[in-house]
Short mmCIF file of C-alpha atoms and ligand atoms in Angstrom, two decimals:
data_model
loop_
_atom_site.label_atom_id
_atom_site.label_comp_id
_atom_site.label_asym_id
_atom_site.label_seq_id
_atom_site.Cartn_x
_atom_site.Cartn_y
_atom_site.Cartn_z
CA MET A 11 54.06 -24.85 -8.81
CA ALA A 12 50.81 -24.85 -10.78
CA PRO A 13 50.87 -26.40 -14.26
CA ALA A 14 51.31 -23.84 -17.03
CA THR A 15 47.93 -24.76 -18.56
CA ASP A 16 46.23 -23.08 -15.57
CA THR A 17 47.09 -19.59 -16.75
CA PRO A 18 44.98 -19.25 -19.93
CA VAL A 19 42.01 -20.88 -18.19
CA ARG A 20 42.15 -18.33 -15.40
CA GLN A 21 42.46 -15.47 -17.86
CA GLU A 22 39.45 -16.73 -19.78
CA SER A 23 37.32 -16.97 -16.65
CA LEU A 24 38.50 -13.51 -15.57
CA ARG A 25 37.50 -12.16 -18.99
CA ALA A 26 34.05 -13.77 -18.66
CA HIS A 27 33.70 -12.45 -15.13
CA ASN A 28 34.55 -8.87 -16.12
CA LEU A 29 32.18 -9.07 -19.07
CA SER A 30 29.31 -10.24 -16.81
CA LEU A 31 30.15 -7.55 -14.27
CA THR A 32 30.05 -4.82 -16.90
CA PHE A 33 26.90 -6.16 -18.52
CA ARG A 34 25.05 -6.27 -15.19
CA GLN A 35 25.84 -2.56 -14.72
CA ILE A 36 24.11 -1.84 -18.03
CA VAL A 37 21.19 -4.10 -17.01
CA GLY A 38 20.80 -2.26 -13.68
CA ALA A 39 21.27 1.28 -14.99
CA PRO A 40 18.04 3.32 -14.92
CA ALA A 41 19.15 5.23 -18.06
CA PRO A 42 21.72 4.74 -20.85
CA ILE A 43 25.18 4.56 -19.29
CA SER A 44 28.45 5.79 -20.82
CA ARG A 45 31.74 3.90 -21.12
CA ILE A 46 33.32 6.27 -18.58
CA GLU A 47 30.51 5.63 -16.08
CA LEU A 48 31.00 1.88 -16.59
CA ALA A 49 34.71 2.19 -15.83
CA VAL A 50 33.93 4.07 -12.61
CA ALA A 51 31.17 1.64 -11.58
CA THR A 52 33.21 -1.52 -12.21
CA GLY A 53 36.72 -0.33 -11.33
CA LEU A 54 37.96 -1.71 -14.67
CA THR A 55 40.35 0.25 -16.89
CA ARG A 56 39.04 2.29 -19.82
CA PRO A 57 40.73 0.01 -22.44
CA THR A 58 39.17 -3.08 -20.79
CA ILE A 59 35.72 -1.42 -20.83
CA THR A 60 36.21 -0.44 -24.49
CA ARG A 61 37.03 -4.07 -25.41
CA ILE A 62 34.07 -5.47 -23.43
CA VAL A 63 31.64 -2.92 -24.87
CA ASP A 64 32.82 -3.77 -28.39
CA GLU A 65 32.19 -7.45 -27.66
CA LEU A 66 28.69 -6.77 -26.27
CA LEU A 67 27.86 -4.54 -29.28
CA ALA A 68 29.11 -7.18 -31.73
CA GLY A 69 27.06 -9.86 -29.90
CA GLY A 70 23.91 -7.77 -30.28
CA LEU A 71 23.28 -7.50 -26.54
CA ILE A 72 23.58 -3.73 -26.26
CA VAL A 73 23.06 -0.72 -28.52
CA GLU A 74 24.48 2.77 -28.57
CA ALA A 75 21.63 5.00 -27.51
CA GLY A 76 22.99 8.26 -28.92
CA PRO A 77 24.58 11.13 -27.01
CA ALA A 78 23.22 10.74 -23.48
CA ARG A 79 24.65 13.93 -22.03
CA SER A 80 27.76 16.09 -22.02
CA GLY A 81 30.72 15.36 -19.82
CA ASN A 82 32.88 17.99 -18.11
CA SER A 83 34.88 18.43 -21.30
CA GLY A 84 31.71 19.33 -23.16
CA ARG A 85 32.13 16.33 -25.44
CA PRO A 86 28.91 14.30 -25.82
CA ARG A 87 29.06 10.85 -24.23
CA VAL A 88 27.45 7.95 -26.03
CA GLY A 89 24.99 6.12 -23.78
CA LEU A 90 24.73 2.33 -23.88
CA SER A 91 21.53 0.40 -23.26
CA LEU A 92 20.15 -3.11 -23.66
CA ALA A 93 19.22 -4.24 -27.17
CA PRO A 94 15.51 -4.69 -27.95
CA THR A 95 16.42 -7.56 -30.31
CA GLY A 96 18.46 -10.69 -29.67
CA PRO A 97 17.78 -13.04 -26.74
CA ALA A 98 14.28 -13.35 -25.31
CA GLY A 99 12.55 -15.33 -22.56
CA LEU A 100 9.36 -17.37 -23.01
CA GLY A 101 6.87 -17.78 -20.17
CA LEU A 102 3.88 -20.13 -20.05
CA ASP A 103 1.17 -20.15 -17.41
CA ILE A 104 -1.72 -22.39 -16.42
CA ARG A 105 -4.51 -20.23 -15.00
CA VAL A 106 -7.97 -21.15 -13.78
CA ASP A 107 -9.63 -19.43 -16.74
CA ALA A 108 -6.97 -19.66 -19.46
CA LEU A 109 -3.53 -20.71 -20.63
CA SER A 110 -1.13 -17.91 -21.50
CA ALA A 111 2.21 -17.41 -23.24
CA CYS A 112 4.48 -14.39 -23.00
CA VAL A 113 7.76 -13.28 -24.59
CA VAL A 114 9.92 -10.61 -22.97
CA ASP A 115 13.05 -9.14 -24.49
CA LEU A 116 16.34 -8.36 -22.77
CA THR A 117 15.01 -5.00 -21.55
CA GLY A 118 12.14 -6.80 -19.77
CA THR A 119 9.56 -5.40 -22.18
CA VAL A 120 6.61 -7.68 -22.98
CA ARG A 121 6.72 -8.29 -26.75
CA HIS A 122 4.08 -10.99 -27.11
CA LEU A 123 1.18 -12.03 -24.86
CA ALA A 124 -1.36 -14.63 -25.98
CA PHE A 125 -4.19 -16.51 -24.31
CA ALA A 126 -6.11 -19.70 -25.07
CA PRO A 127 -8.95 -21.45 -23.28
CA ARG A 128 -7.82 -24.12 -20.82
CA PRO A 129 -8.82 -27.53 -22.24
CA PRO A 130 -11.44 -29.32 -20.14
CA ALA A 131 -9.27 -32.47 -20.05
CA ALA A 132 -6.21 -31.81 -17.91
CA ALA A 133 -4.20 -34.23 -20.07
CA ASP A 134 -4.56 -31.86 -23.06
CA THR A 135 -3.12 -28.92 -21.11
CA LEU A 136 0.52 -29.66 -21.86
CA ALA A 137 -0.13 -30.29 -25.57
CA ARG A 138 -1.94 -26.94 -25.87
CA LEU A 139 0.91 -25.20 -24.00
CA ALA A 140 3.44 -26.71 -26.40
CA ASP A 141 1.44 -25.31 -29.36
CA MET A 142 1.28 -21.88 -27.71
CA GLY A 143 5.01 -21.97 -26.98
CA ARG A 144 5.83 -22.76 -30.62
CA ALA A 145 3.56 -19.93 -31.83
CA ALA A 146 5.19 -17.50 -29.37
CA MET A 147 8.67 -18.52 -30.59
CA ALA A 148 7.61 -17.86 -34.20
CA ALA A 149 6.16 -14.46 -33.23
CA ALA A 150 9.42 -13.65 -31.44
CA ALA A 151 11.51 -14.68 -34.47
CA ALA A 152 9.46 -12.33 -36.67
CA GLU A 153 10.68 -9.50 -34.42
CA LYS A 154 14.34 -10.63 -34.55
CA LEU A 155 14.14 -12.21 -31.11
CA THR A 156 15.52 -15.65 -30.23
CA VAL A 157 13.95 -17.49 -27.31
CA VAL A 158 16.84 -18.71 -25.15
CA GLY A 159 14.81 -20.27 -22.34
CA THR A 160 11.30 -21.23 -21.31
CA THR A 161 9.73 -21.26 -17.86
CA LEU A 162 6.33 -22.78 -17.08
CA ALA A 163 4.32 -21.35 -14.17
CA ALA A 164 2.47 -24.28 -12.64
CA PRO A 165 0.14 -24.53 -9.66
CA GLY A 166 1.27 -26.34 -6.53
CA PRO A 167 4.68 -27.41 -5.28
CA VAL A 168 7.18 -28.00 -8.09
CA GLU A 169 10.36 -30.06 -7.79
CA ASN A 170 13.47 -28.38 -9.18
CA ALA A 171 13.71 -30.84 -12.06
CA GLY A 172 10.28 -29.75 -13.29
CA VAL A 173 7.97 -32.27 -11.62
CA VAL A 174 4.66 -30.85 -10.39
CA ARG A 175 4.07 -32.74 -7.16
CA PHE A 176 0.42 -31.98 -6.42
CA ALA A 177 -2.12 -29.96 -8.40
CA PRO A 178 -5.50 -31.51 -7.55
CA VAL A 179 -7.60 -29.21 -9.79
CA LEU A 180 -5.58 -30.36 -12.83
CA GLY A 181 -5.67 -33.94 -11.61
CA TRP A 182 -1.87 -33.84 -11.53
CA ARG A 183 0.25 -35.77 -9.10
CA ASP A 184 3.97 -36.17 -9.85
CA VAL A 185 3.59 -34.91 -13.44
CA ASP A 186 6.93 -34.29 -15.20
CA ALA A 187 5.84 -31.14 -17.05
CA ALA A 188 9.37 -30.22 -18.11
CA ALA A 189 9.88 -33.57 -19.86
CA ALA A 190 6.49 -33.32 -21.57
CA LEU A 191 7.31 -29.91 -23.09
CA ARG A 192 11.00 -30.53 -23.89
CA HIS A 193 10.38 -32.17 -27.25
CA ALA A 194 8.48 -29.14 -28.58
CA LEU A 195 10.24 -26.29 -26.80
CA GLY A 196 13.71 -27.41 -25.77
CA GLU A 197 14.87 -27.07 -22.18
CA VAL A 198 11.97 -25.95 -19.93
CA MET A 199 12.13 -24.84 -16.31
CA VAL A 200 9.00 -25.29 -14.20
CA ASP A 201 8.30 -23.17 -11.15
CA ASN A 202 5.45 -22.37 -8.81
CA ASP A 203 3.03 -19.78 -10.20
CA ALA A 204 2.72 -17.70 -7.02
CA GLY A 205 6.50 -17.27 -6.75
CA LEU A 206 6.77 -16.31 -10.42
CA ALA A 207 3.90 -13.82 -10.00
CA ALA A 208 5.85 -12.21 -7.16
CA LEU A 209 8.93 -12.03 -9.43
CA GLY A 210 6.86 -10.29 -12.11
CA GLU A 211 5.50 -7.80 -9.58
CA LEU A 212 8.99 -7.24 -8.13
CA TYR A 213 10.30 -6.37 -11.57
CA ALA A 214 7.31 -4.13 -12.39
CA SER A 215 7.57 -2.21 -9.09
CA ALA A 216 11.36 -2.00 -8.75
CA PRO A 217 13.04 -0.35 -6.99
CA ALA A 218 10.17 0.97 -4.82
CA LEU A 219 9.04 -2.41 -3.50
CA ARG A 220 11.60 -4.74 -1.87
CA ASN A 221 9.79 -6.54 0.95
CA PHE A 222 6.33 -7.87 0.19
CA VAL A 223 4.02 -10.84 -0.08
CA CYS A 224 2.08 -11.32 -3.30
CA VAL A 225 -0.86 -13.59 -2.54
CA SER A 226 -2.44 -15.17 -5.61
CA GLY A 227 -5.77 -16.93 -5.65
CA GLU A 228 -5.64 -19.21 -8.65
CA PHE A 229 -6.14 -22.94 -8.12
CA ASP A 230 -4.45 -23.11 -4.75
CA ILE A 231 -3.78 -19.96 -2.78
CA GLY A 232 -0.07 -19.23 -2.99
CA ALA A 233 2.13 -16.54 -1.54
CA GLY A 234 5.26 -15.32 -3.29
CA ILE A 235 7.51 -13.90 -0.57
CA VAL A 236 10.08 -11.25 -1.52
CA LEU A 237 12.66 -10.17 1.07
CA GLU A 238 15.31 -7.52 0.30
CA GLY A 239 14.46 -7.71 -3.38
CA ALA A 240 14.89 -11.49 -3.68
CA LEU A 241 12.31 -14.26 -3.89
CA LEU A 242 12.34 -16.53 -0.82
CA ARG A 243 12.24 -20.00 -2.34
CA GLY A 244 12.82 -22.30 0.62
CA ALA A 245 15.01 -25.40 0.82
CA ARG A 246 13.21 -27.21 -2.01
CA GLY A 247 11.46 -24.29 -3.70
CA TRP A 248 8.18 -25.10 -1.97
CA SER A 249 7.71 -21.96 0.13
CA GLY A 250 4.46 -20.00 0.10
CA SER A 251 1.75 -22.69 0.30
CA LEU A 252 -0.46 -20.21 2.14
CA GLY A 253 -3.65 -22.02 1.12
CA HIS A 254 -2.81 -24.86 3.49
CA VAL A 255 -2.16 -22.73 6.55
CA ALA A 256 -4.84 -23.51 9.15
CA VAL A 257 -7.16 -20.62 9.97
CA THR A 258 -9.41 -22.71 12.23
CA ALA A 259 -8.35 -25.70 14.29
CA ASP A 260 -11.35 -27.88 13.46
CA GLY A 261 -12.62 -26.79 10.04
CA PRO A 262 -13.60 -29.09 7.19
CA VAL A 263 -11.16 -31.61 5.70
CA CYS A 264 -9.10 -30.17 2.81
CA ALA A 265 -7.92 -31.98 -0.36
CA CYS A 266 -4.46 -32.00 1.26
CA GLY A 267 -5.77 -34.11 4.16
CA ALA A 268 -5.52 -31.44 6.88
CA THR A 269 -8.44 -29.53 8.40
CA GLY A 270 -9.35 -25.84 8.51
CA CYS A 271 -7.07 -24.76 5.65
CA LEU A 272 -7.32 -21.18 4.30
CA GLN A 273 -8.16 -22.72 0.92
CA HIS A 274 -11.60 -23.74 2.21
CA TYR A 275 -12.49 -20.15 3.12
CA ALA A 276 -10.75 -18.07 0.45
CA GLY A 277 -10.38 -20.33 -2.62
CA LEU A 278 -12.16 -18.88 -5.67
CA GLN A 279 -14.42 -21.90 -6.19
CA GLN A 280 -15.25 -21.90 -2.48
CA ILE A 281 -16.19 -18.19 -2.56
CA LEU A 282 -18.41 -18.86 -5.55
CA ALA A 283 -19.97 -22.12 -4.33
CA PRO A 284 -22.89 -20.78 -2.21
CA ALA A 285 -24.25 -18.74 -5.15
CA ALA A 286 -23.21 -20.92 -8.11
CA PRO A 287 -22.53 -24.54 -7.08
CA ALA A 288 -21.20 -25.56 -10.54
CA ALA A 289 -17.56 -24.64 -11.18
CA ALA A 290 -17.33 -21.48 -13.30
CA PRO A 291 -14.73 -21.20 -16.09
CA ALA A 292 -13.75 -17.68 -14.96
CA PRO A 293 -14.57 -17.69 -11.24
CA ALA A 294 -13.15 -14.24 -10.35
CA VAL A 295 -15.27 -12.57 -13.05
CA ALA A 296 -18.36 -14.49 -11.92
CA ILE A 297 -17.76 -13.51 -8.29
CA ASP A 298 -17.30 -9.84 -9.22
CA ILE A 299 -20.54 -9.81 -11.22
CA LEU A 300 -22.51 -11.47 -8.40
CA ALA A 301 -21.05 -9.16 -5.75
CA SER A 302 -21.70 -6.07 -7.86
CA SER A 303 -25.35 -7.11 -8.22
CA GLY A 304 -25.60 -7.30 -4.41
CA ASP A 305 -25.86 -11.09 -4.12
CA ARG A 306 -25.89 -11.70 -0.37
CA ASP A 307 -24.31 -15.17 -0.40
CA THR A 308 -21.39 -13.89 -2.48
CA LEU A 309 -20.89 -10.78 -0.35
CA ALA A 310 -20.88 -12.94 2.80
CA ALA A 311 -18.43 -15.38 1.19
CA LEU A 312 -16.13 -12.50 0.19
CA ASP A 313 -16.25 -11.16 3.73
CA ARG A 314 -15.30 -14.62 5.08
CA ALA A 315 -12.52 -14.88 2.51
CA GLY A 316 -11.05 -11.46 3.35
CA THR A 317 -11.10 -12.25 7.05
CA ALA A 318 -9.48 -15.67 6.56
CA LEU A 319 -6.82 -14.21 4.26
CA GLY A 320 -6.07 -11.55 6.87
CA VAL A 321 -5.73 -14.17 9.62
CA ALA A 322 -3.32 -16.32 7.59
CA LEU A 323 -1.31 -13.33 6.34
CA SER A 324 -1.00 -11.97 9.89
CA ALA A 325 0.72 -15.16 11.01
CA LEU A 326 3.10 -14.93 8.05
CA ILE A 327 3.87 -11.23 8.54
CA ASN A 328 4.45 -11.56 12.28
CA ILE A 329 7.26 -13.96 11.36
CA ILE A 330 8.82 -12.51 8.19
CA ASP A 331 8.16 -8.73 8.59
CA VAL A 332 7.18 -7.37 5.20
CA ASP A 333 5.53 -3.95 4.76
CA THR A 334 3.23 -4.67 1.82
CA VAL A 335 0.65 -7.24 0.76
CA LEU A 336 -0.19 -7.38 -2.95
CA LEU A 337 -3.49 -9.03 -3.83
CA GLY A 338 -2.31 -10.77 -6.98
CA GLY A 339 -3.60 -13.09 -9.69
CA SER A 340 -7.39 -13.38 -9.64
CA TYR A 341 -7.48 -11.66 -6.24
CA SER A 342 -6.41 -8.44 -7.96
CA LEU A 343 -9.81 -8.45 -9.72
CA LEU A 344 -11.54 -8.82 -6.33
CA ALA A 345 -9.39 -6.38 -4.36
CA SER A 346 -12.26 -3.94 -3.81
CA TRP A 347 -14.20 -6.72 -2.03
CA LEU A 348 -11.30 -8.26 -0.07
CA THR A 349 -9.03 -5.40 1.03
CA GLU A 350 -11.14 -4.18 3.95
CA GLY A 351 -11.31 -7.61 5.62
CA VAL A 352 -7.61 -8.28 5.08
CA GLU A 353 -6.63 -4.87 6.49
CA ARG A 354 -8.94 -5.28 9.49
CA GLU A 355 -7.33 -8.58 10.50
CA LEU A 356 -3.77 -7.35 9.84
CA ASN A 357 -4.39 -4.29 12.04
CA ARG A 358 -5.74 -6.53 14.80
CA ARG A 359 -3.17 -9.29 14.61
CA VAL A 360 0.18 -7.99 13.34
CA LEU A 361 2.06 -7.00 16.49
CA THR A 362 3.70 -3.90 14.98
CA ALA A 363 0.71 -2.71 12.91
CA SER A 364 -0.09 0.20 15.27
CA TRP A 365 3.35 1.73 14.53
CA ALA A 366 3.67 0.73 10.92
CA PRO A 367 0.47 -0.48 9.24
CA VAL A 368 0.92 -3.05 6.48
CA SER A 369 -0.11 -1.68 3.08
CA VAL A 370 -2.65 -3.84 1.20
CA ARG A 371 -3.27 -3.17 -2.48
CA PRO A 372 -4.05 -4.86 -5.79
CA ALA A 373 -0.96 -6.14 -7.66
CA PRO A 374 -0.24 -3.96 -10.72
CA LEU A 375 0.24 -6.86 -13.17
CA GLY A 376 -2.77 -8.76 -11.82
CA PRO A 377 -3.52 -12.11 -13.47
CA ASP A 378 -0.68 -11.65 -16.01
CA ALA A 379 2.04 -11.46 -13.33
CA ALA A 380 2.88 -15.18 -13.32
CA VAL A 381 3.38 -15.53 -17.08
CA ILE A 382 5.40 -12.29 -17.24
CA GLY A 383 7.44 -13.43 -14.22
CA ALA A 384 8.03 -16.79 -15.94
CA ALA A 385 9.32 -15.07 -19.10
CA LEU A 386 11.51 -12.74 -17.01
CA SER A 387 12.99 -15.69 -15.13
CA ALA A 388 13.80 -17.32 -18.49
CA ILE A 389 15.65 -14.25 -19.81
CA ASP A 390 17.27 -13.55 -16.44
CA ARG A 391 19.92 -16.20 -17.12
CA VAL A 392 21.28 -14.05 -19.95
CA ARG A 393 20.85 -10.85 -17.93
CA GLN A 394 22.97 -12.37 -15.15
CA ASP A 395 25.55 -14.01 -17.41
CA PRO A 396 25.70 -13.00 -21.10
CA ASN A 397 28.65 -15.29 -21.90
CA SER A 398 26.49 -18.24 -23.00
CA TRP A 399 24.67 -16.02 -25.51
CA LEU A 400 27.93 -14.59 -26.86
CA ALA A 401 29.38 -18.09 -27.22
CA ARG A 402 26.42 -19.24 -29.30
CA ALA A 403 26.23 -16.01 -31.34
ZN1 ZN B 527 -5.11 -28.02 2.85
#
């Protein structure tokens, strides 16, 4: 026989489970949802729903959104929706041309988005990010929002504990970014920027888009892969290093040590190099200006880049079968120059393209996708399980 102390523990976890279950229905509802609809959707009794809703209202996680519509009885039903105040997520991002900070509320709405120049010395990057994070938290507090988690979007492969393994443009190797920011910002998660950009785009395009690759050309070319509405992370969270897929067997040696990597043909600095050998602070803008003025070297480099991207993406899509490619990050600014080459190679190389062509288009959130995705991933912990917020409130 189980010890008697088991019983209250089980009841408590059941209570927490039912509360999460109900809350996730409100999170996923496209419009305000009534108590009766919640009871139907969850299979819980009306008194249980009433108690849970009272708890969520008291904790400031939901609000009554007024009479949503009339039921069969003709009585108006009060709709429930997520609160625009209360918990919020903070995202930080290191881009080629800037650092950015973003706060999203529980509804996923962007409430604060700020940019600062990226310091020339890579060592100053984390200090500047800490300052931006503190300013974003203060801006959030002024709007009755409390930042409950922070996620940093970083280039290159990131270890789960927050160690950036390899980001050559920043001069980072085995940099513990989470530890460096913890003193200023509390607990910080660090994740790969391309994956977070894909999360941002997934959220912005839901529910229309469920299977896609979002390829971002920032420092290293990364691909965030979304299958059935979920980000494919890989065993160690290192999936999507598209920049180091070989597009030629015997190309030049890459910073990673291999030869013929996509990065050499489609990296922003490499596209820009023939026309402007010095590194530009905002390479995508510089490329767009040169291409628009008809600069032949730049147009040829863009053509090479589109072709190489199409070759690498074809290999990926032949294996994972997605129906859409989003040109994300800085590539979204160059989509008009890259799309044709990418589509041409996909149509040639993806086995099933003649039946079902892969759609190629600019990502809606563009260069802001990673920082918005980072903030969304920070608030998602509360969206999935509101019990921690209720316990602290
Ligand atoms: Zn490489």
